[in-house]
Coordinates of C-alpha atoms in Angstrom, one line a residue:
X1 CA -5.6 18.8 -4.6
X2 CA -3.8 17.1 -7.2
X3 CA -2.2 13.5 -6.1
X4 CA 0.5 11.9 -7.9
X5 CA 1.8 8.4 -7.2
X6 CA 5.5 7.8 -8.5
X7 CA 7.8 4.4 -8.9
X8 CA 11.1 6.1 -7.3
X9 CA 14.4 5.3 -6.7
X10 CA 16.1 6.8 -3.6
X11 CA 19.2 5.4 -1.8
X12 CA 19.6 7.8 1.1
X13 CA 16.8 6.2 2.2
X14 CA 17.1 3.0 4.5
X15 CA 14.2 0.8 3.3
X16 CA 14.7 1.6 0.0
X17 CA 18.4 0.7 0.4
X18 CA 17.6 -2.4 2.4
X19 CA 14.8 -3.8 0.1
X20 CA 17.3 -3.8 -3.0
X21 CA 19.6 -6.0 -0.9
X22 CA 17.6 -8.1 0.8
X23 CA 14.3 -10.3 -0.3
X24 CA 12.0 -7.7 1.9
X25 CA 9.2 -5.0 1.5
X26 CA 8.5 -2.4 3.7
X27 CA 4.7 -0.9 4.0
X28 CA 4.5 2.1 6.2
X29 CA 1.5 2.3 8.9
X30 CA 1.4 5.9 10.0
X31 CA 4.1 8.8 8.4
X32 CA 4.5 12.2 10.0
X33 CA 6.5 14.1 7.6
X34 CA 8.7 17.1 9.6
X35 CA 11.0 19.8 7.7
X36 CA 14.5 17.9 9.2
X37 CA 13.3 14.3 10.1
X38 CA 10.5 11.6 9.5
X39 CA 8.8 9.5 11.8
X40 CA 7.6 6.3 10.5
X41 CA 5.7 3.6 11.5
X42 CA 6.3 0.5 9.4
X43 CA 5.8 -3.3 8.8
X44 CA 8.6 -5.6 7.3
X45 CA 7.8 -8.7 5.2
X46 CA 10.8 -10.6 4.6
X47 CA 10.6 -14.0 2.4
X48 CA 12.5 -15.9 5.5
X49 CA 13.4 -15.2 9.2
X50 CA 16.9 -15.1 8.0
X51 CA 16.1 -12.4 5.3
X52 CA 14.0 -10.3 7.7
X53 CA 17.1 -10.1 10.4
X54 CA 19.1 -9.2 8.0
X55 CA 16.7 -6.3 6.5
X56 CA 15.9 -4.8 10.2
X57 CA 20.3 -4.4 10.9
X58 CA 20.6 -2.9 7.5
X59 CA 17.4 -0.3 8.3
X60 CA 18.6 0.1 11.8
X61 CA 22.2 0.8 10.9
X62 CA 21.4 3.3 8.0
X63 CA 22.8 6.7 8.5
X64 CA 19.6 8.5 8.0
X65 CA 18.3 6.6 11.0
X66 CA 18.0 8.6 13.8
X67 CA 15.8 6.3 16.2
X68 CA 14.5 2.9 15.9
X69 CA 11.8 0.8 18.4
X70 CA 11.3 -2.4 17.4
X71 CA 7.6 -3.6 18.6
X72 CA 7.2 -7.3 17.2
X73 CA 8.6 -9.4 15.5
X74 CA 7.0 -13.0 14.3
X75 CA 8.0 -15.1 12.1
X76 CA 9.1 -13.2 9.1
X77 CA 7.1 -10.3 10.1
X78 CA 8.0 -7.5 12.3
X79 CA 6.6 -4.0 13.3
X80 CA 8.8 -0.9 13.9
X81 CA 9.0 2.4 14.3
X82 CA 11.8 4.9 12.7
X83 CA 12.7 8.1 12.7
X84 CA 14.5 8.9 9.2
X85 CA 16.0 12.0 8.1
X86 CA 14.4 13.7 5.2
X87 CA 15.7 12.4 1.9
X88 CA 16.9 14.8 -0.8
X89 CA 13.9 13.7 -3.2
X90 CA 11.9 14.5 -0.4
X91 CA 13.1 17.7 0.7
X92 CA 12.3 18.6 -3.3
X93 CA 8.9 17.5 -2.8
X94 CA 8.3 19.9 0.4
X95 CA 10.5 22.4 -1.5
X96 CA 7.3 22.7 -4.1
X97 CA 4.7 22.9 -1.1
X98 CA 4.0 19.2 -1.9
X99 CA 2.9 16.6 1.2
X100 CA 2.6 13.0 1.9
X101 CA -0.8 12.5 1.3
X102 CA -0.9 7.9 1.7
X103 CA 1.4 5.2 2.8
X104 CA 4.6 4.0 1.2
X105 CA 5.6 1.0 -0.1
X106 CA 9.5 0.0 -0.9
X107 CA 10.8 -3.4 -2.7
X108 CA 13.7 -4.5 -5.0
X109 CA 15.2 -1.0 -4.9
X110 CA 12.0 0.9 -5.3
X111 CA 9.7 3.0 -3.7
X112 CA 5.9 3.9 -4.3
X113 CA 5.0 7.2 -3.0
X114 CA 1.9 8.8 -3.0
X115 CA 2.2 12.7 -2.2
X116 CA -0.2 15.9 -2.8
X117 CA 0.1 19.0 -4.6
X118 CA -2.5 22.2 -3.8
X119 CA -1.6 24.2 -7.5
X120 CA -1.1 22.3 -11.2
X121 CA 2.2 24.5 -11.2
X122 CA 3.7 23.3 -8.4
X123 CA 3.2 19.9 -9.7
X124 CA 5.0 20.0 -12.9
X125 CA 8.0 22.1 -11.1
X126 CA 8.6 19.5 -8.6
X127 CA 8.2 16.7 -10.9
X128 CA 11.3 18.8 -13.2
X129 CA 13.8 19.3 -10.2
X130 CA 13.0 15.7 -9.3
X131 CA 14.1 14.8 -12.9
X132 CA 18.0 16.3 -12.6
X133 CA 18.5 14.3 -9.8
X134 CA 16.6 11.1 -9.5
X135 CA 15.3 8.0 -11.5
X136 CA 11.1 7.5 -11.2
X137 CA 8.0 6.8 -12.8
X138 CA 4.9 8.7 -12.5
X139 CA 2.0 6.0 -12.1
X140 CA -0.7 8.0 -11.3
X141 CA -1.7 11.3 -11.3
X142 CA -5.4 12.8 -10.0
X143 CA -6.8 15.7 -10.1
X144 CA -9.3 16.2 -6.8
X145 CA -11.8 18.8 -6.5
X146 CA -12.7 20.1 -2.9
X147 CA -16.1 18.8 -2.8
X148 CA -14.7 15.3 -4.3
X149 CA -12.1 14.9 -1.7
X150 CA -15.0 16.3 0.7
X151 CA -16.9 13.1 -0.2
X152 CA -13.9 11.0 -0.2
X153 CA -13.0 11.7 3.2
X154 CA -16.4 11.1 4.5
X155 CA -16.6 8.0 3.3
X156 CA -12.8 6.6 4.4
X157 CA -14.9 4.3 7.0
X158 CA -16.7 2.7 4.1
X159 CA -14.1 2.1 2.3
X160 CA -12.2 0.5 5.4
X161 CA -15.1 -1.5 5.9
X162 CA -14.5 -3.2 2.5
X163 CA -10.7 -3.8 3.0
X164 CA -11.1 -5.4 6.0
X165 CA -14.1 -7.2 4.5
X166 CA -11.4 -8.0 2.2
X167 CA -8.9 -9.4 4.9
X168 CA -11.7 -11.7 6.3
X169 CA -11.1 -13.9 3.7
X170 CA -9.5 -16.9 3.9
X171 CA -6.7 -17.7 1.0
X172 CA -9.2 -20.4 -0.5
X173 CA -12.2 -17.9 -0.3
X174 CA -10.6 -15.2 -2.0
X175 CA -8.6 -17.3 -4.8
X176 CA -11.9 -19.3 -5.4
X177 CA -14.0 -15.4 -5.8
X178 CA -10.8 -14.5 -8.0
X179 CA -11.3 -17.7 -10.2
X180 CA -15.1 -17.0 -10.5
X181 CA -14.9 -13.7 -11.7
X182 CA -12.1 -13.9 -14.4
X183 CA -13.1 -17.3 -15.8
X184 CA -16.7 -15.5 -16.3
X185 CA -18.7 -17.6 -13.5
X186 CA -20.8 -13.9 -12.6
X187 CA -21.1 -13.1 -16.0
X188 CA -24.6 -13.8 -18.0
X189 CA -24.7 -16.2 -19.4
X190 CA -21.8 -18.0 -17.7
X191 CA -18.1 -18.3 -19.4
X192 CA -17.7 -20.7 -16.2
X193 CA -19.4 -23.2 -14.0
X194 CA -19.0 -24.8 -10.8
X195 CA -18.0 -27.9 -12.6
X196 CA -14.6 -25.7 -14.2
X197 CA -13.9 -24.3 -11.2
X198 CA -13.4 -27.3 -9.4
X199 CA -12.0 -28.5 -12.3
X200 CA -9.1 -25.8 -11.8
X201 CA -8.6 -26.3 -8.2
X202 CA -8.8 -30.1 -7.9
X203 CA -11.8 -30.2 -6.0
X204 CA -15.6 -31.5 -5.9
X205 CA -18.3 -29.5 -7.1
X206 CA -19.5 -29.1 -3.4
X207 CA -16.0 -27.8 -2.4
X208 CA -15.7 -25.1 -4.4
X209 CA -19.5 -24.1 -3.9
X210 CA -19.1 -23.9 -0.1
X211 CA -16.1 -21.6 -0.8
X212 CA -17.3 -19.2 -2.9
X213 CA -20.7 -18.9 -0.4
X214 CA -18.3 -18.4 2.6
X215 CA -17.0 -15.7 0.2
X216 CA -19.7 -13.9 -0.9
X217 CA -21.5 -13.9 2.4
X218 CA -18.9 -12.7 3.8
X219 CA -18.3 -9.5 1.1
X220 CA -22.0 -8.5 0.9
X221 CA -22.1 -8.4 4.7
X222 CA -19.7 -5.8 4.4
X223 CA -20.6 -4.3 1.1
X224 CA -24.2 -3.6 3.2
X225 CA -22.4 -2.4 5.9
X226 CA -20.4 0.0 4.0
X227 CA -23.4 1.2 2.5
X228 CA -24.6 2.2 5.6
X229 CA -21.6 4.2 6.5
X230 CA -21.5 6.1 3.0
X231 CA -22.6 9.8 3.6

């Protein structure tokens, strides 16, 4: 399989259209690409209340949208669910036997897609129709052998394991573990100390200790955990 990730700008689509005019992103939770329509699960993140209102009429009102369920909304977050009519970049995509193979993410205008490709040739002609039509960037671009996205595949628990490791954190634990580990604090001998770090954060020496154990403990828990799960 061959995966490509591309920066792209699409306006027949409502959250790419409503991102560009609003201070909003839009990460999709579950996508079920059809020939005709999309249904997408999604989560907004607007910068205010006000922005996020404003956002979910300009989705809802799109004229691709053919359904919309709102779930929740707190705050400036709300869950939703859509169902989108195929935009013309992707309807190129499918056109060239390509799929969605991750989630989506769209702000200021732009869209991050991440969609898969079974033949090399395939690739390059979609990426060339794409090109008459549309403005993007490729980003990425992997070439996955069957026994490599065998392995991958059976170790997706492992590697949700560490993202939601990663979610346990609190906002001090994880800037403090981001601190340690680019001012050199892990490295041998030490570029930092506990002294600089709580130096940078304005806080006592003890302070910034007890947040980086809270950290750690908390990622080598789950990095042993994952461990276990990895096939």
């Amino acid at each position: 399989m061959i995966n490509v990730s591309m920066e792209m700008e699409q306006y027949d689509c409502p959250f790419v259209h409503a991102s560009d005019s609003h201070d909003v992103a839009f990460s999709s939770v579950h996508c079920e690409a059809g020939d005709d329509q999309t249904e997408v699960r999604m989560v907004a993140e607007a910068a205010d209340r006000g922005a996020l209102e404003t956002s979910l009429e300009s989705v809802q009102t799109h004229a691709e949208v053919a359904e919309y369920e709102l779930f929740s909304k707190v705050d400036n977050v709300a869950k939703f669910r859509t169902v989108v009519g195929s935009t013309a970049a992707m309807r190129t995509v499918r056109d060239h036997d390509g799929y969605v193979t991750g989630p989506f993410f769209a702000e200021g205008g732009t869209e991050t897609w991440h969609v898969g490709f079974d033949e090399r040739a395939r690739v390059d002609d979609a990426l060339a129709a794409l090109e008459r039509s549309h403005e993007f960037d490729v980003v990425g671009r992997d070439d996955t052998d069957d026994a490599s996205l065998h392995r991958l595949v059976q170790n997706a628990g492992a590697a949700m394991t560490l993202i939601e490791g990663a979610k346990d954190l609190s906002d001090v634990e994880r800037e403090t573990l981001e601190a340690a580990v680019s001012d050199g604090y892990y490295e041998s001998p030490r570029d930092a100390t506990l002294g600089t770090l709580a130096d940078r954060f304005g806080v006592s020496k003890p302070a910034v200790s007890k947040n980086l154990r809270r950290g750690e403990q908390k990622m080598i828990q789950r990095v042993i955990d994952a461990l276990n799960d990895i096939e």
